[in-house]
Short mmCIF file of C-alpha atoms in Angstrom, two decimals:
data_model
loop_
_atom_site.label_atom_id
_atom_site.label_comp_id
_atom_site.label_asym_id
_atom_site.label_seq_id
_atom_site.Cartn_x
_atom_site.Cartn_y
_atom_site.Cartn_z
CA MET A 1 -20.02 -5.83 11.46
CA GLU A 2 -17.52 -5.53 14.30
CA GLN A 3 -18.46 -3.00 16.98
CA TYR A 4 -15.98 -0.13 17.11
CA GLU A 5 -13.98 0.25 20.28
CA PRO A 6 -11.09 2.72 20.47
CA ASP A 7 -7.83 0.82 20.02
CA ARG A 8 -4.98 1.16 22.48
CA LEU A 9 -1.55 0.76 20.94
CA SER A 10 1.03 -1.35 22.70
CA PRO A 11 4.52 0.19 23.09
CA ALA A 12 5.71 -1.99 20.18
CA GLN A 13 2.88 -0.75 17.95
CA VAL A 14 3.68 2.86 18.85
CA ALA A 15 7.30 2.17 17.88
CA ALA A 16 6.16 0.62 14.59
CA VAL A 17 4.08 3.68 13.74
CA ARG A 18 6.97 5.99 14.59
CA ARG A 19 9.25 3.99 12.29
CA SER A 20 6.71 4.27 9.50
CA LEU A 21 6.37 8.02 9.98
CA ARG A 22 10.12 8.51 10.22
CA ASN A 23 11.39 6.44 7.30
CA GLY A 24 8.88 3.87 6.11
CA ARG A 25 6.50 4.10 3.17
CA ALA A 26 4.54 6.72 5.13
CA ALA A 27 7.50 9.03 5.50
CA LEU A 28 7.66 10.53 2.02
CA SER A 29 5.36 11.23 -0.87
CA ARG A 30 4.88 8.37 -3.28
CA ARG A 31 6.66 9.97 -6.23
CA SER A 32 9.43 11.82 -4.39
CA LEU A 33 10.95 9.01 -2.32
CA LEU A 34 14.27 9.20 -4.11
CA ARG A 35 14.42 12.98 -4.38
CA ALA A 36 14.39 13.62 -0.65
CA GLY A 37 17.29 13.04 1.67
CA THR A 38 15.52 12.24 4.92
CA GLY A 39 12.15 11.11 6.22
CA GLY A 40 9.26 13.57 6.30
CA ALA A 41 8.75 15.57 9.45
CA LEU A 42 5.22 14.38 10.09
CA ALA A 43 3.74 15.11 13.46
CA ILE A 44 3.47 12.11 15.76
CA GLY A 45 0.19 13.49 17.02
CA GLY A 46 -1.48 11.00 14.70
CA LEU A 47 -0.51 8.27 17.15
CA GLY A 48 -3.33 9.40 19.34
CA ALA A 49 -5.75 8.54 16.57
CA LEU A 50 -5.64 4.89 17.47
CA SER A 51 -5.16 5.16 21.20
CA ALA A 52 -7.52 7.93 22.25
CA CYS A 53 -10.54 6.79 24.24
CA GLY A 54 -12.67 9.93 24.35
CA ILE A 55 -14.91 9.06 21.40
CA PRO A 56 -17.92 6.88 22.19
CA ALA A 57 -18.45 3.63 20.35
CA ALA A 58 -20.38 4.07 17.15
CA LYS A 59 -23.95 3.01 16.78
CA ASN A 60 -24.79 0.40 14.17
CA THR A 61 -23.88 2.52 11.15
CA SER A 62 -22.96 -0.28 8.76
CA GLY A 63 -23.02 0.94 5.18
CA VAL A 64 -25.03 4.04 6.07
CA SER A 65 -25.58 6.54 3.28
CA SER A 66 -27.17 9.90 3.29
CA GLU A 67 -29.37 10.98 0.42
CA ASP A 68 -27.28 10.71 -2.75
CA HIS A 69 -27.01 14.19 -4.26
CA SER A 70 -25.00 13.06 -7.29
CA ALA A 71 -27.69 13.90 -9.83
CA LYS A 72 -28.01 17.52 -8.71
CA GLU A 73 -24.50 18.18 -7.39
CA LYS A 74 -21.98 17.35 -10.12
CA VAL A 75 -19.03 16.98 -7.80
CA VAL A 76 -16.98 14.34 -6.04
CA ASN A 77 -14.67 15.04 -3.09
CA PHE A 78 -11.60 12.80 -3.35
CA SER A 79 -8.90 12.51 -0.65
CA ASN A 80 -5.64 10.83 -1.71
CA TRP A 81 -1.94 10.56 -0.86
CA THR A 82 0.42 13.28 -1.99
CA GLU A 83 1.84 12.90 -5.51
CA TYR A 84 -0.33 9.84 -6.17
CA MET A 85 -1.96 11.32 -9.28
CA ASP A 86 -0.70 12.32 -12.72
CA VAL A 87 0.31 15.99 -13.00
CA ASP A 88 1.01 18.18 -16.02
CA ASP A 89 4.38 19.84 -16.63
CA GLY A 90 3.22 22.99 -14.88
CA GLY A 91 2.39 21.02 -11.76
CA LYS A 92 -1.05 22.60 -11.40
CA HIS A 93 -3.40 20.27 -13.27
CA HIS A 94 -4.20 16.57 -13.18
CA PRO A 95 -4.87 15.63 -16.81
CA SER A 96 -6.78 12.42 -16.15
CA LEU A 97 -9.10 14.16 -13.67
CA ASP A 98 -9.65 17.00 -16.12
CA GLN A 99 -10.61 14.47 -18.79
CA PHE A 100 -13.10 12.83 -16.40
CA ALA A 101 -14.70 16.19 -15.69
CA ALA A 102 -14.91 17.08 -19.38
CA ARG A 103 -16.58 13.78 -20.20
CA THR A 104 -19.03 13.56 -17.29
CA GLY A 105 -19.55 17.13 -16.15
CA ILE A 106 -18.53 16.01 -12.66
CA LYS A 107 -15.92 18.25 -11.01
CA VAL A 108 -13.40 16.46 -8.84
CA LYS A 109 -12.37 18.36 -5.71
CA TYR A 110 -9.07 16.59 -5.32
CA THR A 111 -7.24 16.93 -2.00
CA GLU A 112 -3.81 15.50 -1.17
CA ASP A 113 -4.44 15.28 2.56
CA ILE A 114 -3.29 11.73 3.30
CA ASN A 115 0.29 11.54 4.55
CA ASP A 116 -0.06 8.47 6.73
CA ASN A 117 -2.83 5.95 7.40
CA VAL A 118 -2.80 6.45 11.18
CA GLU A 119 -2.81 10.22 10.91
CA PHE A 120 -5.65 10.17 8.36
CA PHE A 121 -7.70 7.77 10.45
CA GLY A 122 -7.45 10.31 13.25
CA LYS A 123 -8.94 12.96 10.97
CA ILE A 124 -12.00 10.99 9.92
CA LYS A 125 -12.63 8.80 12.97
CA PRO A 126 -14.73 11.28 15.01
CA GLN A 127 -17.25 11.80 12.20
CA LEU A 128 -17.40 8.13 11.23
CA ALA A 129 -17.83 6.98 14.83
CA ALA A 130 -20.65 9.50 15.27
CA GLY A 131 -22.35 8.51 12.00
CA GLN A 132 -21.60 11.87 10.37
CA ASP A 133 -20.43 12.97 6.92
CA THR A 134 -16.63 13.28 6.69
CA GLY A 135 -16.89 15.74 3.80
CA ARG A 136 -15.26 13.13 1.56
CA ASP A 137 -16.90 10.97 -1.10
CA LEU A 138 -13.84 8.88 -1.90
CA ILE A 139 -10.75 8.00 0.12
CA CYS A 140 -7.60 5.97 -0.59
CA VAL A 141 -6.08 3.96 2.28
CA THR A 142 -3.78 0.97 2.67
CA ASP A 143 -5.27 -2.51 2.96
CA TRP A 144 -4.99 -2.92 6.75
CA LEU A 145 -6.89 0.32 7.36
CA ALA A 146 -9.39 -0.49 4.62
CA ALA A 147 -10.03 -3.79 6.42
CA ARG A 148 -10.60 -1.96 9.70
CA LEU A 149 -13.06 0.53 8.18
CA ILE A 150 -15.02 -2.32 6.61
CA ARG A 151 -15.10 -4.28 9.91
CA PHE A 152 -16.43 -1.23 11.74
CA GLY A 153 -19.15 -0.73 9.12
CA TRP A 154 -17.90 2.76 8.27
CA VAL A 155 -17.85 2.48 4.47
CA GLN A 156 -20.61 1.86 1.96
CA LYS A 157 -21.16 -1.20 -0.16
CA LEU A 158 -20.49 -0.41 -3.80
CA ASP A 159 -23.16 -0.56 -6.49
CA ALA A 160 -21.83 -2.97 -9.12
CA SER A 161 -24.09 -1.46 -11.78
CA ASN A 162 -21.98 1.73 -11.63
CA LEU A 163 -18.70 -0.19 -11.93
CA PRO A 164 -18.76 -2.18 -15.20
CA HIS A 165 -15.14 -1.46 -16.18
CA ALA A 166 -13.86 -2.05 -12.65
CA PHE A 167 -15.63 -5.38 -12.40
CA MET A 168 -14.42 -6.48 -15.83
CA ASN A 169 -10.84 -5.17 -15.74
CA LEU A 170 -9.69 -5.76 -12.16
CA SER A 171 -6.61 -8.01 -12.26
CA GLN A 172 -7.18 -11.48 -10.88
CA GLN A 173 -4.51 -11.17 -8.19
CA PHE A 174 -6.45 -8.34 -6.53
CA ARG A 175 -10.00 -9.68 -6.83
CA SER A 176 -10.67 -11.23 -3.44
CA PRO A 177 -8.59 -10.14 -0.43
CA ASP A 178 -9.55 -11.86 2.83
CA TRP A 179 -10.71 -8.53 4.28
CA ASP A 180 -13.08 -7.73 1.38
CA PRO A 181 -14.03 -10.92 -0.50
CA GLY A 182 -15.24 -10.12 -4.00
CA ARG A 183 -14.40 -6.42 -3.56
CA ALA A 184 -17.85 -5.49 -2.26
CA TYR A 185 -16.58 -2.33 -0.55
CA SER A 186 -13.28 -1.42 -2.20
CA TYR A 187 -11.23 -1.32 -5.40
CA PRO A 188 -7.43 -1.03 -5.46
CA TRP A 189 -5.83 2.20 -6.59
CA THR A 190 -2.39 0.58 -6.87
CA GLY A 191 -0.48 -2.48 -5.79
CA ILE A 192 2.72 -2.15 -3.73
CA SER A 193 5.10 -5.07 -4.23
CA THR A 194 7.94 -6.18 -1.96
CA VAL A 195 10.87 -7.80 -3.79
CA ILE A 196 14.61 -8.43 -3.46
CA ALA A 197 16.82 -5.65 -4.84
CA TYR A 198 20.56 -5.92 -5.28
CA ASN A 199 23.61 -4.02 -6.47
CA LYS A 200 25.43 -6.16 -9.06
CA LYS A 201 28.76 -4.45 -8.45
CA ALA A 202 28.52 -4.88 -4.68
CA LEU A 203 27.59 -8.55 -5.02
CA ASP A 204 30.98 -9.11 -6.67
CA GLY A 205 29.93 -12.31 -8.41
CA GLN A 206 27.75 -13.68 -5.61
CA GLU A 207 24.23 -14.80 -6.54
CA VAL A 208 21.10 -13.70 -4.73
CA LYS A 209 17.86 -15.26 -5.86
CA SER A 210 16.14 -15.90 -2.54
CA VAL A 211 15.88 -14.80 1.05
CA SER A 212 17.99 -17.84 1.95
CA ASP A 213 20.76 -16.57 -0.33
CA MET A 214 20.68 -13.30 1.56
CA LEU A 215 20.71 -14.88 5.00
CA ASP A 216 23.08 -17.81 4.49
CA ASN A 217 25.92 -16.61 2.28
CA PRO A 218 28.84 -15.66 4.59
CA LYS A 219 30.41 -13.57 1.82
CA LEU A 220 27.50 -11.16 2.18
CA LYS A 221 27.86 -10.80 5.94
CA GLY A 222 27.01 -7.29 7.09
CA ARG A 223 25.79 -6.21 3.66
CA ILE A 224 22.17 -7.42 3.77
CA GLY A 225 19.15 -5.25 4.58
CA PHE A 226 15.60 -6.02 5.68
CA LEU A 227 12.71 -3.61 6.10
CA SER A 228 11.57 -2.15 9.40
CA GLU A 229 7.96 -2.84 8.36
CA MET A 230 6.93 -6.11 10.01
CA ARG A 231 4.64 -7.42 7.28
CA ASP A 232 7.26 -7.00 4.55
CA SER A 233 10.21 -8.63 6.29
CA ILE A 234 8.26 -11.39 8.01
CA GLY A 235 6.13 -12.05 4.94
CA MET A 236 9.13 -12.54 2.66
CA THR A 237 10.76 -14.79 5.27
CA LEU A 238 7.57 -16.86 5.65
CA LEU A 239 7.52 -17.42 1.90
CA ASP A 240 11.16 -18.54 1.98
CA LEU A 241 10.22 -21.03 4.71
CA GLY A 242 7.49 -22.45 2.49
CA LYS A 243 4.65 -20.82 4.44
CA ASP A 244 1.78 -18.81 2.99
CA PRO A 245 1.57 -15.27 4.46
CA ALA A 246 -2.17 -15.45 3.90
CA LYS A 247 -2.58 -18.50 6.18
CA PHE A 248 0.30 -18.65 8.65
CA SER A 249 0.05 -19.65 12.32
CA ASP A 250 1.68 -18.28 15.47
CA ASP A 251 4.27 -21.04 15.22
CA ASP A 252 5.03 -20.05 11.63
CA PHE A 253 5.50 -16.44 12.69
CA ASP A 254 7.84 -17.49 15.48
CA ALA A 255 9.86 -19.59 13.01
CA ALA A 256 10.31 -16.56 10.77
CA ILE A 257 11.40 -14.45 13.74
CA ALA A 258 13.91 -17.13 14.73
CA ARG A 259 15.26 -17.30 11.18
CA LEU A 260 15.91 -13.57 11.14
CA GLN A 261 17.19 -13.52 14.72
CA LYS A 262 19.89 -16.03 13.79
CA ALA A 263 21.00 -13.75 10.94
CA VAL A 264 21.03 -10.75 13.28
CA ASP A 265 23.09 -12.62 15.87
CA GLN A 266 25.61 -13.68 13.21
CA GLY A 267 25.92 -10.15 11.83
CA GLN A 268 24.54 -11.16 8.45
CA ILE A 269 21.90 -8.41 8.45
CA ARG A 270 23.43 -4.94 8.37
CA ARG A 271 20.26 -3.24 9.58
CA PHE A 272 16.50 -2.96 9.32
CA THR A 273 15.58 0.13 7.30
CA GLY A 274 12.76 2.22 5.97
CA ASN A 275 13.08 3.68 2.49
CA ASP A 276 16.53 4.98 3.40
CA TYR A 277 17.88 1.67 2.07
CA THR A 278 17.88 3.31 -1.37
CA SER A 279 21.01 5.31 -0.61
CA ASP A 280 22.86 2.32 0.87
CA LEU A 281 21.93 0.17 -2.13
CA THR A 282 23.05 2.65 -4.77
CA LYS A 283 26.36 3.25 -2.95
CA GLY A 284 26.95 -0.48 -2.57
CA ASP A 285 26.93 -0.45 1.24
CA LEU A 286 24.09 -2.96 0.87
CA ALA A 287 24.69 -5.75 -1.60
CA ALA A 288 21.06 -6.91 -1.41
CA CYS A 289 17.94 -6.00 0.52
CA ILE A 290 14.21 -6.41 0.79
CA ALA A 291 12.81 -3.45 -1.17
CA TRP A 292 9.62 -1.81 -2.42
CA ALA A 293 9.13 -2.13 -6.16
CA GLY A 294 8.19 1.54 -6.62
CA ASP A 295 11.67 2.48 -5.41
CA VAL A 296 13.35 -0.12 -7.58
CA VAL A 297 11.75 1.26 -10.75
CA GLN A 298 13.41 4.62 -10.16
CA LEU A 299 16.68 3.16 -8.85
CA LYS A 300 17.10 1.00 -11.96
CA ALA A 301 16.60 4.06 -14.15
CA ASP A 302 19.25 6.04 -12.30
CA THR A 303 21.77 3.36 -11.29
CA PRO A 304 22.61 0.62 -13.84
CA ASP A 305 24.09 -1.66 -11.15
CA VAL A 306 20.78 -1.90 -9.31
CA ASP A 307 18.35 -4.66 -10.28
CA PHE A 308 15.75 -6.90 -8.66
CA VAL A 309 14.73 -10.54 -8.45
CA ILE A 310 11.47 -12.29 -7.68
CA PRO A 311 12.21 -15.36 -5.55
CA GLU A 312 10.80 -18.70 -6.67
CA SER A 313 8.98 -18.78 -3.33
CA GLY A 314 7.09 -15.61 -4.27
CA TYR A 315 6.77 -12.01 -3.11
CA LEU A 316 4.34 -9.80 -1.20
CA THR A 317 1.88 -7.33 -2.65
CA SER A 318 -0.22 -4.96 -0.58
CA THR A 319 -2.71 -2.43 -1.94
CA ASP A 320 -3.89 1.13 -1.50
CA ASN A 321 -7.65 1.11 -1.93
CA LEU A 322 -10.57 3.34 -2.88
CA LEU A 323 -13.57 3.35 -0.51
CA ILE A 324 -16.69 5.48 -0.05
CA PRO A 325 -17.26 6.56 3.58
CA ASN A 326 -20.64 6.42 5.25
CA ARG A 327 -22.81 9.50 4.76
CA ALA A 328 -20.95 10.57 1.61
CA ARG A 329 -23.18 12.94 -0.37
CA HIS A 330 -22.06 11.87 -3.85
CA LYS A 331 -21.84 8.08 -3.85
CA THR A 332 -22.78 7.55 -7.49
CA ASN A 333 -20.32 10.20 -8.66
CA ALA A 334 -17.58 8.52 -6.61
CA GLU A 335 -18.41 5.14 -8.15
CA ARG A 336 -18.22 6.66 -11.62
CA LEU A 337 -14.75 8.01 -10.80
CA ILE A 338 -13.60 4.60 -9.54
CA ASP A 339 -14.89 3.00 -12.72
CA TYR A 340 -13.18 5.61 -14.88
CA TYR A 341 -9.76 4.61 -13.56
CA TYR A 342 -10.45 1.03 -14.60
CA GLU A 343 -10.65 2.03 -18.24
CA PRO A 344 -7.30 1.24 -19.91
CA LYS A 345 -6.49 4.77 -21.09
CA PRO A 346 -6.89 6.63 -17.75
CA ALA A 347 -5.28 3.70 -15.96
CA ALA A 348 -2.27 3.93 -18.27
CA GLU A 349 -1.92 7.68 -17.72
CA LEU A 350 -1.91 7.10 -13.97
CA ALA A 351 0.54 4.18 -14.09
CA ALA A 352 2.97 6.10 -16.31
CA TYR A 353 3.24 8.79 -13.67
CA ILE A 354 3.23 6.97 -10.31
CA ASN A 355 5.14 3.79 -11.35
CA TYR A 356 3.37 1.44 -8.94
CA VAL A 357 1.67 -1.84 -9.80
CA CYS A 358 -1.34 -1.18 -12.02
CA PRO A 359 -4.34 -3.32 -10.96
CA VAL A 360 -6.07 -2.93 -14.34
CA ASP A 361 -6.02 -5.72 -16.92
CA GLY A 362 -5.66 -4.66 -20.55
CA VAL A 363 -3.64 -1.53 -19.80
CA LYS A 364 -0.32 -2.59 -21.34
CA ALA A 365 -1.05 -1.50 -24.93
CA GLU A 366 -2.22 1.93 -23.78
CA LEU A 367 0.78 2.34 -21.50
CA ALA A 368 3.14 1.40 -24.34
CA ARG A 369 1.93 4.45 -26.27
CA ILE A 370 2.95 6.68 -23.36
CA ASP A 371 6.00 4.91 -21.95
CA PRO A 372 7.18 1.66 -23.59
CA ASP A 373 9.68 0.99 -20.81
CA ALA A 374 6.95 1.18 -18.18
CA ALA A 375 4.69 -1.07 -20.22
CA ASN A 376 7.40 -3.75 -20.32
CA ASN A 377 8.34 -3.39 -16.66
CA PRO A 378 6.94 -6.30 -14.63
CA LEU A 379 7.11 -4.15 -11.50
CA ILE A 380 4.38 -1.97 -13.04
CA ILE A 381 2.56 -4.45 -15.31
CA PRO A 382 3.18 -7.92 -13.86
CA ASP A 383 3.13 -10.71 -16.43
CA ALA A 384 1.15 -13.87 -15.69
CA ALA A 385 4.12 -15.69 -14.19
CA MET A 386 4.95 -12.83 -11.85
CA ALA A 387 1.34 -12.26 -10.83
CA ALA A 388 1.06 -15.94 -9.92
CA LYS A 389 3.86 -15.49 -7.38
CA SER A 390 2.14 -12.59 -5.61
CA HIS A 391 0.97 -13.16 -2.03
CA ALA A 392 -0.88 -11.03 0.49
CA PHE A 393 -0.19 -10.83 4.22
CA ARG A 394 -3.35 -11.94 5.99
CA SER A 395 -5.49 -9.71 8.15
CA LEU A 396 -4.52 -9.63 11.82
CA SER A 397 -6.66 -9.40 14.91
CA GLN A 398 -5.79 -6.69 17.42
CA LYS A 399 -4.34 -9.36 19.71
CA GLU A 400 -2.17 -10.77 16.93
CA GLU A 401 -1.00 -7.35 15.81
CA THR A 402 0.10 -6.48 19.34
CA ALA A 403 1.95 -9.76 19.88
CA TYR A 404 3.61 -9.79 16.47
CA GLU A 405 4.78 -6.18 16.60
CA GLU A 406 6.27 -6.77 20.05
CA LYS A 407 8.25 -9.76 18.79
CA PHE A 408 9.38 -7.90 15.69
CA ALA A 409 10.41 -4.86 17.75
CA LYS A 410 12.58 -7.09 19.93
CA LEU A 411 14.18 -8.55 16.80
CA THR A 412 14.98 -5.18 15.26
CA GLY A 413 15.93 -3.44 18.48
CA ALA A 414 13.26 -0.79 17.96
#
């Protein structure tokens, strides 16, 4: 395992985190993106989580557990993002968690205390670096942070014998990310796809089926949007250039930057946005943009002119992932909860509420009983053809992350 050393953010990385907090996926709760008018007012104090140097390097704590108290203590402490769980009409109960407790006798102490990956890392880093219990048995973080926690040896290897449904039902496209081959330490909670969204009325007869269509059609000049998140915009451009985001080189990255820079210089790209593109798209100020599928699901329901396309070159999918921190007191209980959400019925209940990509095979029939439209929506249940076009952005070293964010910041003017 990689030895932990406190990371120092470059100015470009600090700017990237601020963009994410202000108006990226981190800015608003998962379910309420379209109900809020502006980005969340999260404190930027979380920036210090990655740059502080006062915490000593951790000892070799790889996969360290404390005594598992699951048999005697029928509880699991689960930290998740806000509004990332099904809720009843009264807004006070989570039906799927209640059903798990009724079946197993295990009470879930569910806490919505993750607003941003960087901020959350700052909360748990001191205990993890010191080899101490975080007070959490199960956490949900985005793939890049999951990769970092695994590299540092701060999460426990999962016991496959407690995860029969997860092992059997995990969708093929999520089975072996480069940062956790074979899913030894993690299972995805949801997938987050990046696609092309467009407003049919604003296109006025023009066709957009690819990134090239967005960048090269002069009739769309000034009405094209890309995301302020580096991995999304560069990843989709790499695919359009015939490069695999899971295997690209420095030269490939520079070619993608140059491709976008040309469009910026020519005024083709209106702006780089966070989730505030949703307003511009519905109004028609943007004719087409790179977009997150979770937004598009809601936009399509509310605005008939809005639709999406999956380019022939493919699209990006990232994941939010369940992991068990070192020293967790209730490892077996946490594994049972992970496995529960890989049963089709609980998985369908979750997918019907949060509208993100469900990573569970065999869920479509169950979801159809709850919400037929969701069951037939490829942005929630990808069909085989769509799943085959899914690509992941490869893991980056600290050196690469610094260099790439600096180049992207120069491109976007951040």
